[in-house]
Coordinates of C-alpha atoms in Angstrom, one line a residue:
M1 CA -0.1 -0.3 0.0
S2 CA 1.7 3.5 -1.1
F3 CA -0.2 7.1 0.1
V4 CA 0.0 10.3 -1.8
D5 CA -1.0 13.0 0.6
V6 CA -3.9 14.8 -0.8
G7 CA -4.0 18.2 2.0
S8 CA -4.3 16.7 5.6
K9 CA -6.0 13.1 4.0
L10 CA -3.7 10.0 3.1
V11 CA -5.6 8.6 -0.3
G12 CA -4.6 4.3 -0.4
T13 CA -3.9 2.9 -3.7
T14 CA -3.2 0.0 -3.8
L15 CA -0.6 -0.3 -6.5
G16 CA 0.6 -4.0 -9.0
Q17 CA -2.0 -5.7 -7.9
E18 CA -4.7 -7.4 -10.2
P19 CA -7.5 -8.5 -8.4
T20 CA -9.4 -12.0 -9.7
A21 CA -12.0 -12.4 -12.0
S22 CA -14.4 -13.6 -9.2
E23 CA -14.4 -10.4 -7.4
G24 CA -16.4 -9.2 -10.2
A25 CA -17.5 -5.6 -9.8
N26 CA -18.2 -4.7 -6.2
M27 CA -16.6 -2.8 -3.5
S28 CA -16.4 -4.1 -0.4
E29 CA -17.1 -1.7 2.3
N30 CA -13.4 -1.7 3.8
G31 CA -12.1 -0.3 0.3
Q32 CA -10.9 -3.4 -1.0
I33 CA -10.7 -2.5 -4.9
T34 CA -12.4 -5.4 -7.3
T35 CA -12.2 -4.6 -11.1
S36 CA -12.2 -8.1 -13.1
P37 CA -9.2 -9.0 -15.5
G38 CA -11.2 -8.8 -18.4
R39 CA -12.3 -11.8 -20.7
A40 CA -10.1 -14.0 -22.5
G41 CA -11.1 -14.2 -25.6
L42 CA -10.7 -10.4 -25.7
R43 CA -7.5 -10.2 -24.4
D44 CA -5.2 -8.4 -26.7
T45 CA -7.1 -6.8 -28.7
V46 CA -9.3 -3.2 -28.7
S47 CA -12.7 -2.3 -29.3
A48 CA -13.3 -1.5 -33.4
R49 CA -14.9 1.5 -31.8
L50 CA -12.5 3.0 -29.7
V51 CA -9.2 2.3 -32.8
R52 CA -12.0 4.5 -35.1
F53 CA -12.0 7.5 -32.3
V54 CA -8.1 7.5 -32.2
V55 CA -8.2 7.5 -36.1
D56 CA -10.3 9.5 -36.8
A57 CA -8.5 11.9 -33.9
T58 CA -5.6 11.0 -36.3
R59 CA -6.6 12.3 -39.0
A60 CA -8.2 15.7 -37.5
A61 CA -4.6 15.7 -36.4
G62 CA -3.0 16.3 -40.1
A63 CA -1.9 12.8 -40.5
S64 CA -1.9 11.7 -44.4
P65 CA -4.9 9.6 -45.7
G66 CA -2.4 6.8 -46.2
C67 CA -0.8 6.7 -42.6
F68 CA -1.6 3.9 -42.0
T69 CA -1.0 1.8 -45.2
G70 CA -0.2 -1.6 -44.7
L71 CA -2.3 -2.4 -41.8
P72 CA -5.4 -3.9 -43.3
D73 CA -6.7 -4.5 -39.2
L74 CA -6.9 -0.4 -39.7
A75 CA -9.0 -0.1 -43.3
D76 CA -12.0 1.7 -42.7
E77 CA -13.8 -1.1 -44.0
V78 CA -12.6 -3.1 -40.9
L79 CA -13.6 -0.3 -38.4
A80 CA -16.4 0.2 -39.1
D81 CA -17.7 -2.6 -37.8
D82 CA -18.4 -2.2 -33.6
L83 CA -17.8 -5.7 -33.0
V84 CA -15.0 -6.6 -34.5
R85 CA -11.2 -6.3 -32.2
V86 CA -8.3 -5.0 -33.3
P87 CA -5.1 -6.1 -32.2
T88 CA -3.6 -3.8 -29.1
S89 CA -0.4 -3.5 -31.4
S90 CA -2.1 -1.8 -33.8
A91 CA -3.9 0.4 -31.6
T92 CA -0.7 1.8 -30.2
V93 CA 0.7 2.3 -33.4
V94 CA -2.3 5.0 -34.0
W95 CA -1.7 6.2 -30.9
E96 CA 2.2 7.0 -31.2
V97 CA 1.1 9.0 -34.5
L98 CA -1.9 10.5 -32.5
T99 CA 1.4 11.7 -30.0
A100 CA 3.9 12.5 -32.8
L101 CA 1.4 15.2 -34.3
R102 CA -0.3 16.4 -31.3
Q103 CA 1.2 17.0 -28.2
G104 CA -0.2 20.2 -26.1
G105 CA -3.6 19.9 -25.5
L106 CA -4.4 16.4 -26.6
A107 CA -6.8 15.5 -23.9
T108 CA -8.7 18.3 -23.5
E109 CA -9.5 17.7 -27.4
L110 CA -10.0 14.0 -27.4
V111 CA -12.6 14.6 -24.1
R112 CA -14.2 17.4 -26.6
R113 CA -14.1 14.6 -29.1
S114 CA -15.7 12.1 -26.8
P115 CA -19.8 13.4 -25.6
L116 CA -21.3 10.8 -23.9
G117 CA -22.6 7.8 -26.3
T118 CA -19.1 8.2 -28.3
F119 CA -18.0 4.4 -27.0
G120 CA -21.7 2.7 -27.0
V121 CA -23.0 0.6 -24.3
W122 CA -19.6 1.5 -21.8
D123 CA -20.6 5.0 -21.8
Y124 CA -23.9 4.7 -20.7
L125 CA -22.9 2.0 -17.7
F126 CA -21.4 5.0 -16.2
V127 CA -24.1 7.1 -16.1
S128 CA -27.2 4.1 -15.2
G129 CA -25.7 2.9 -11.8
A130 CA -28.0 4.4 -8.4
T131 CA -24.9 6.3 -7.1
V132 CA -21.9 7.9 -9.5
A133 CA -20.2 4.9 -7.8
D134 CA -22.3 2.5 -8.6
G135 CA -21.6 3.4 -12.4
L136 CA -17.8 3.5 -11.9
R137 CA -18.0 0.1 -10.6
D138 CA -19.3 -1.4 -13.8
G139 CA -17.8 1.0 -16.5
F140 CA -14.4 -0.6 -14.9
H141 CA -16.2 -3.8 -14.8
Y142 CA -16.1 -4.3 -18.3
R143 CA -13.9 -1.9 -19.8
D144 CA -12.8 -5.1 -21.9
V145 CA -16.4 -4.2 -24.0
I146 CA -13.9 -0.9 -25.5
C147 CA -10.2 -1.2 -24.5
D148 CA -8.0 -4.2 -23.4
A149 CA -8.4 -4.9 -19.8
G150 CA -4.6 -6.5 -19.5
S151 CA -3.4 -3.3 -20.9
E152 CA -5.4 -1.0 -19.1
L153 CA -6.0 -1.4 -15.3
L154 CA -9.3 0.8 -14.0
E155 CA -9.8 0.3 -10.3
L156 CA -12.0 2.0 -7.8
H157 CA -10.6 2.9 -3.8
T158 CA -12.3 4.0 -1.1
D159 CA -10.7 5.4 2.0
G160 CA -12.8 6.7 4.5
A161 CA -14.6 10.6 3.1
L162 CA -12.5 9.6 -0.1
L163 CA -12.7 7.7 -3.6
T164 CA -9.4 7.1 -5.9
V165 CA -9.8 6.3 -9.2
W166 CA -6.3 4.5 -10.2
H167 CA -5.5 4.3 -14.0
R168 CA -2.9 2.4 -15.3
T169 CA -1.7 2.1 -18.3
C170 CA 1.0 -1.0 -20.2
V171 CA 1.8 0.5 -23.6
A172 CA 5.6 1.0 -23.5
E173 CA 6.0 4.6 -25.3
P174 CA 6.4 7.7 -22.8
A175 CA 4.1 10.0 -24.9
V176 CA 2.0 7.3 -25.3
M177 CA 1.7 6.4 -21.7
A178 CA 1.3 10.3 -21.0
A179 CA -1.6 10.5 -23.2
V180 CA -3.4 7.9 -22.7
G181 CA -3.3 8.8 -18.7
E182 CA -4.3 11.8 -19.0
Y183 CA -7.2 10.8 -21.3
A184 CA -8.3 8.1 -19.2
L185 CA -8.8 10.1 -15.8
A186 CA -10.2 12.8 -18.2
M187 CA -12.8 10.9 -19.3
V188 CA -13.6 9.1 -16.0
L189 CA -13.9 12.7 -14.8
S190 CA -16.6 13.5 -17.7
R191 CA -18.7 10.4 -17.0
C192 CA -19.0 11.2 -13.4
R193 CA -20.3 14.8 -14.5
E194 CA -22.7 13.4 -17.0
A195 CA -23.6 11.1 -14.1
A196 CA -24.0 13.1 -11.2
R197 CA -25.2 16.2 -13.7
Q198 CA -23.1 18.6 -11.7
H199 CA -19.7 20.0 -11.8
I200 CA -17.9 17.4 -10.1
V201 CA -14.3 18.4 -8.4
P202 CA -11.6 16.5 -7.8
V203 CA -9.5 16.8 -4.3
H204 CA -6.6 15.9 -6.3
V205 CA -5.3 14.4 -9.6
G206 CA -2.1 12.6 -10.1
F207 CA -0.1 10.8 -13.1
A208 CA 2.7 8.4 -13.3
H209 CA 4.8 10.9 -15.6
P210 CA 6.8 14.0 -15.7
L211 CA 5.3 17.5 -16.3
S212 CA 5.1 18.3 -19.9
G213 CA 4.2 21.4 -21.6
T214 CA 2.3 23.6 -18.8
R215 CA -0.3 22.8 -15.7
G216 CA -2.8 25.4 -17.0
E217 CA -4.2 23.0 -19.7
L218 CA -4.7 20.2 -16.8
A219 CA -6.1 22.7 -14.5
D220 CA -8.8 23.7 -16.7
L221 CA -9.8 20.3 -17.6
F222 CA -10.2 19.1 -14.9
G223 CA -11.1 22.2 -13.1
T224 CA -8.4 21.9 -10.2
S225 CA -4.5 23.0 -9.7
R226 CA -4.1 20.6 -7.2
I227 CA -2.2 18.0 -9.8
D228 CA 1.3 16.1 -9.1
F229 CA 3.4 14.7 -11.7
G230 CA 5.8 11.8 -10.8
C231 CA 3.5 9.6 -9.2
E232 CA 3.5 5.8 -8.8
A233 CA -0.2 5.9 -10.6
N234 CA -2.4 7.7 -12.5
T235 CA -4.9 8.9 -9.8
V236 CA -7.9 11.3 -9.3
T237 CA -9.5 11.3 -6.1
F238 CA -13.0 12.4 -5.1
L239 CA -15.5 13.4 -2.2
A240 CA -16.7 10.4 -1.2
A241 CA -20.2 12.4 -0.7
D242 CA -19.7 13.6 -4.5
L243 CA -20.3 9.9 -6.0
T244 CA -22.4 8.1 -3.7
A245 CA -25.2 10.2 -2.8
P246 CA -28.4 8.3 -4.8
R247 CA -29.1 10.1 -8.2
A248 CA -32.8 11.3 -8.8
D249 CA -32.8 10.5 -12.9
V250 CA -31.7 6.5 -12.4
R251 CA -33.9 4.0 -14.1
P252 CA -34.8 0.8 -12.4
G253 CA -33.5 -2.1 -14.4
L254 CA -31.2 0.2 -17.1
S255 CA -28.3 -1.2 -15.3
E256 CA -29.3 -5.0 -15.6
V257 CA -29.9 -4.4 -19.3
L258 CA -27.0 -2.4 -19.6
R259 CA -24.4 -4.9 -18.1
A260 CA -26.0 -7.7 -20.3
H261 CA -26.0 -5.9 -23.2
A262 CA -22.1 -5.9 -22.2
E263 CA -21.6 -9.6 -21.6
M264 CA -23.6 -9.9 -25.1
L265 CA -20.7 -8.0 -26.7
G266 CA -17.8 -10.2 -25.0
T267 CA -19.4 -13.2 -26.5
A268 CA -20.7 -11.4 -30.0
A269 CA -16.8 -9.8 -30.8
K270 CA -14.8 -11.0 -33.8
P271 CA -11.2 -11.3 -34.5
V272 CA -10.2 -8.3 -37.3
P273 CA -9.3 -10.6 -40.2
D274 CA -5.6 -11.1 -41.1
W275 CA -3.9 -9.4 -43.8
Y276 CA -4.7 -12.6 -46.3
A277 CA -9.0 -12.7 -45.1
V278 CA -8.7 -9.1 -46.0
F279 CA -6.9 -9.7 -49.4
R280 CA -9.3 -12.5 -50.4
S281 CA -11.8 -10.3 -50.1
A282 CA -10.6 -7.6 -51.8
L283 CA -10.1 -10.2 -54.5
T284 CA -13.6 -11.3 -54.6
A285 CA -14.3 -8.2 -54.7
A286 CA -12.6 -7.1 -57.8
L287 CA -13.7 -10.7 -59.7
F288 CA -17.3 -9.6 -59.4
E289 CA -16.9 -6.2 -61.7
G290 CA -14.6 -8.4 -64.1
T291 CA -11.6 -9.4 -64.3
P292 CA -9.2 -9.2 -61.7
T293 CA -5.8 -7.6 -61.8
I294 CA -3.5 -7.4 -59.1
G295 CA -2.6 -3.9 -59.8
R296 CA -6.6 -3.0 -58.7
V297 CA -7.0 -4.8 -55.8
A298 CA -3.0 -3.8 -54.4
A299 CA -5.1 0.0 -54.4
Q300 CA -7.9 -1.4 -52.9
L301 CA -5.3 -2.3 -50.2
H302 CA -3.4 0.6 -50.6
L303 CA -0.5 -1.7 -50.9
S304 CA 1.8 -1.8 -54.5
P305 CA 1.5 -5.1 -56.9
R306 CA 5.4 -5.9 -55.7
T307 CA 3.9 -6.0 -51.7
V308 CA 0.9 -7.7 -52.9
Q309 CA 3.0 -10.3 -54.6
R310 CA 6.0 -10.5 -51.8
R311 CA 3.5 -11.4 -49.3
L312 CA 1.6 -14.3 -50.9
D313 CA 4.8 -15.3 -51.7
E314 CA 5.4 -14.9 -47.8
L315 CA 2.9 -17.1 -47.0
G316 CA 3.2 -19.7 -49.9
T317 CA 1.4 -18.6 -52.9
T318 CA 1.2 -16.6 -55.7
W319 CA -1.0 -14.3 -57.2
R320 CA -2.3 -16.4 -60.4
A321 CA -2.8 -19.6 -57.8
E322 CA -5.4 -17.3 -55.6
V323 CA -6.8 -15.8 -59.0
D324 CA -7.6 -19.2 -60.0
C325 CA -9.0 -20.2 -56.5
A326 CA -11.5 -16.8 -56.3
R327 CA -12.8 -18.4 -59.2
A328 CA -13.5 -22.1 -58.1
D329 CA -15.3 -20.6 -55.4
H330 CA -17.4 -17.6 -57.3
A331 CA -18.0 -20.9 -60.2
A332 CA -19.0 -23.1 -57.4
R333 CA -21.5 -20.5 -55.7
L334 CA -23.1 -19.6 -59.3
L335 CA -23.6 -23.6 -60.6
G336 CA -25.5 -23.9 -57.6
D337 CA -28.1 -21.8 -59.6
A338 CA -29.7 -24.1 -62.4
R339 CA -30.9 -20.6 -63.9
L340 CA -27.6 -19.5 -64.5
P341 CA -26.0 -21.1 -68.1
L342 CA -22.7 -22.0 -68.3
R343 CA -22.3 -19.3 -70.7
A344 CA -23.2 -17.0 -68.0
V345 CA -21.5 -18.4 -65.6
A346 CA -18.0 -18.1 -67.5
S347 CA -18.9 -14.8 -68.2
R348 CA -18.9 -13.7 -64.9
I349 CA -16.0 -16.0 -63.4
G350 CA -13.5 -13.8 -66.4
Y351 CA -13.2 -16.6 -68.6
R352 CA -14.2 -15.6 -72.6
D353 CA -16.8 -18.9 -73.5
E354 CA -18.1 -22.3 -72.2
R355 CA -14.9 -24.0 -73.2
S356 CA -12.4 -22.2 -71.2
L357 CA -14.8 -22.4 -67.9
R358 CA -15.1 -26.4 -69.2
R359 CA -11.4 -26.8 -68.6
A360 CA -11.3 -25.1 -65.6
L361 CA -13.9 -27.0 -64.2
R362 CA -11.7 -30.0 -65.0
R363 CA -8.9 -28.9 -63.7
W364 CA -10.5 -27.8 -60.3
A365 CA -11.5 -31.5 -60.1
G366 CA -8.3 -32.8 -60.5

């Protein structure tokens, strides 16, 4: 147990201790931190919704349209699906680009860009509890809905008249750790204010990273000048009375519905397609449009034809073999429709006539 001196108070924070999943989202009367380490199926991944948010912020900061070329899991069509989970490593790349493009005022800008509802059901968990603290517990417990629970730890700790939110991020780049830490605490404060319907002011804010820039921006963002740097963790401390007062506008049963939905999202989540799956999808789309060319498919992937050929070679295949395979798959689907004459099937998959198609069918059949 370590302590951060806040005036005449001592705020307890348990560092480096990750509770077990069985502890759930509850917090005991003696102040035991209780957060979930996240569901195994979602570890090492981040929600496409969160990655899309950071990508949009990066573009707004001046990133070039082709900035993430070569990372198919960051393609717009992939990030458009909120059920997709993107590898944490790719999400970290986006953060690195964002922090390189914009340094001062980043946390303030990200809070401005993320009003309530930006992160879907995870946002509404924060504002549906019987108290603000209850909403925090639900949000922290289901943080794997939006982020990598193994990399982003959010914990709630009580010590008498004080409640402290504790955050740690495990990314390696110092600039990214600083940016994520500042935004995480600022976002939590924003949701607390939304839930309480009042301008809650923290008692104290602490950051693990050293001061960079000026204190003024963060003082304005958090509403207090009592901010320290170089602490053991990122923390924001509140008067318990501000977070435990019963909320007048609570909708009975809503928290249970949102928790059930959060559980469902974990079950329905989909891993992002790997490069080969994205390539096959682009090739199939090109086949629908006519005779596919490596130049057309490469352009859709924002890669050069040479790079596409190299990656296929690394997988032990070739452009010609992949086109042949895609044609075979498409032909099998079309031949299942008895209404289509052989001539029409040949035309749709890029063959000049029925004879060429028959030769291909014999080859595919061995």
